[in-house]
Amino acid sequence: MWDPKKYLDFADHRARPFFELISRIDAEKPRRVVDLGCGPGNLTGVLAERWPDAQLDALDSSPEMVQEAQERGINARVLDVHDWAPDPETDVVVSNAVLQWVPDHLSLLAEWLPALRSGAWFAMQVPGNFDAPSHREIRALATEARWQAQLAEIALRSADAVSTPADYATALATDDTIVDVWETTYLQRLSGPDPVLEWVTGTALRPIRAALDDEDWREFRTELAARLRMAYPARSDGTTWFPFRRIFAVAHKSSS
Ligand SMILES: C[S@@+](CC[C@H](N)C(=O)[O-])C[C@H]1O[C@@H](n2cnc3c(N)ncnc32)[C@H](O)[C@@H]1O
């Protein structure tokens, strides 16, 4: 279950890649713009502002996220990306920080790209931080004897969910597609106590939270907090550097 309020902590840091992603989409008057995995809808609103004449299709598999988006005035609907396909009116597809939750997404790209019409744009961004200390510490703790039976499978499931930039370029490149793929590591400056723990609580720890009762969850978080403080020490001014790698891929089907 997603907690939209928790996810919206650090909204500035989470939003920046979205703006950098959509800045590479050069569509002038798209008819339909799709937000695949719209989350709480705060960024979907940016799509509506950029293309006010387009029909916006916002979808997400989480009813909690869809409700939050609807409360912001976004006409969002509950739908899993596996059940979505482009239609002939689809001119722009944006999927920001979603496909890392969809382990078979390379095969979905192989279905979606040929189905997009000439001139359409597909833009995605995924975190590329599964080898970062934050995620290594989660996996190391979850596979310790104390937690292994409850958590090892869950923690290891997502370890290779994201591919390399070259894999995305290859998946999106067809004879009639121009592909633009890049990666960035943001050196994020977080503040407050245990900020990395708070960050991952809104995202990577969700499946772990769902698998534990309240008492075990408190214990797991306490143990993880100590590890993350070592991995990401607070600076003398109280802030913490949290490097975060992200991978971007934009494909434009050339008009023919
Ligand atoms: C990290 S949030 C990103 C939300 C939004 N795109 C943003 O940039 O703020 C990930 C979202 O992906 C959604 N999601 C995960 N798996 C999905 C799936 N199979 N189909 C549709 N949405 C999915 C989650 O429900 C969640 O809202």
Tab-separated table of N, CA and C in Angstrom, residues 17 28 57 77 92 94 99 131 145 151 168 170 220 247 253:
chain	number	residue	atom	x	y	z
A	17	PRO	N	13.699	15.382	-11.340
A	17	PRO	CA	13.911	14.525	-12.517
A	17	PRO	C	12.725	14.554	-13.483
A	28	GLU	N	4.222	19.568	-29.662
A	28	GLU	CA	3.571	20.880	-29.607
A	28	GLU	C	2.111	20.814	-29.215
A	57	ASP	N	-4.655	11.318	-19.671
A	57	ASP	CA	-5.042	10.011	-19.138
A	57	ASP	C	-4.041	9.661	-18.036
A	77	ARG	N	-7.381	7.258	-12.835
A	77	ARG	CA	-8.117	5.990	-12.699
A	77	ARG	C	-7.163	4.895	-12.249
A	92	VAL	N	1.818	11.460	-26.400
A	92	VAL	CA	2.880	11.584	-25.393
A	92	VAL	C	2.596	10.605	-24.264
A	94	VAL	N	4.309	9.559	-20.499
A	94	VAL	CA	5.327	9.865	-19.484
A	94	VAL	C	5.194	8.829	-18.376
A	99	LEU	N	8.502	2.397	-13.378
A	99	LEU	CA	8.768	1.081	-13.969
A	99	LEU	C	9.753	0.246	-13.153
A	131	ASP	N	22.212	-0.372	-6.227
A	131	ASP	CA	23.501	-0.748	-5.630
A	131	ASP	C	24.002	0.316	-4.662
A	145	ALA	N	19.825	-13.339	9.933
A	145	ALA	CA	19.035	-14.449	10.483
A	145	ALA	C	17.724	-13.959	11.119
A	151	LEU	N	11.662	-11.567	5.401
A	151	LEU	CA	11.950	-10.446	4.502
A	151	LEU	C	12.905	-10.723	3.344
A	168	TYR	N	18.045	0.191	-21.972
A	168	TYR	CA	16.849	0.986	-22.307
A	168	TYR	C	16.951	1.547	-23.722
A	170	THR	N	18.492	0.250	-26.183
A	170	THR	CA	18.262	-0.863	-27.117
A	170	THR	C	16.783	-1.218	-27.172
A	220	PHE	N	12.741	-3.188	13.012
A	220	PHE	CA	13.494	-3.177	11.748
A	220	PHE	C	13.981	-1.765	11.433
A	247	ILE	N	18.049	7.142	-14.120
A	247	ILE	CA	18.233	6.849	-15.549
A	247	ILE	C	17.012	7.376	-16.309
A	253	LYS	N	9.132	8.673	-31.997
A	253	LYS	CA	8.881	7.933	-33.235
A	253	LYS	C	8.813	8.943	-34.365
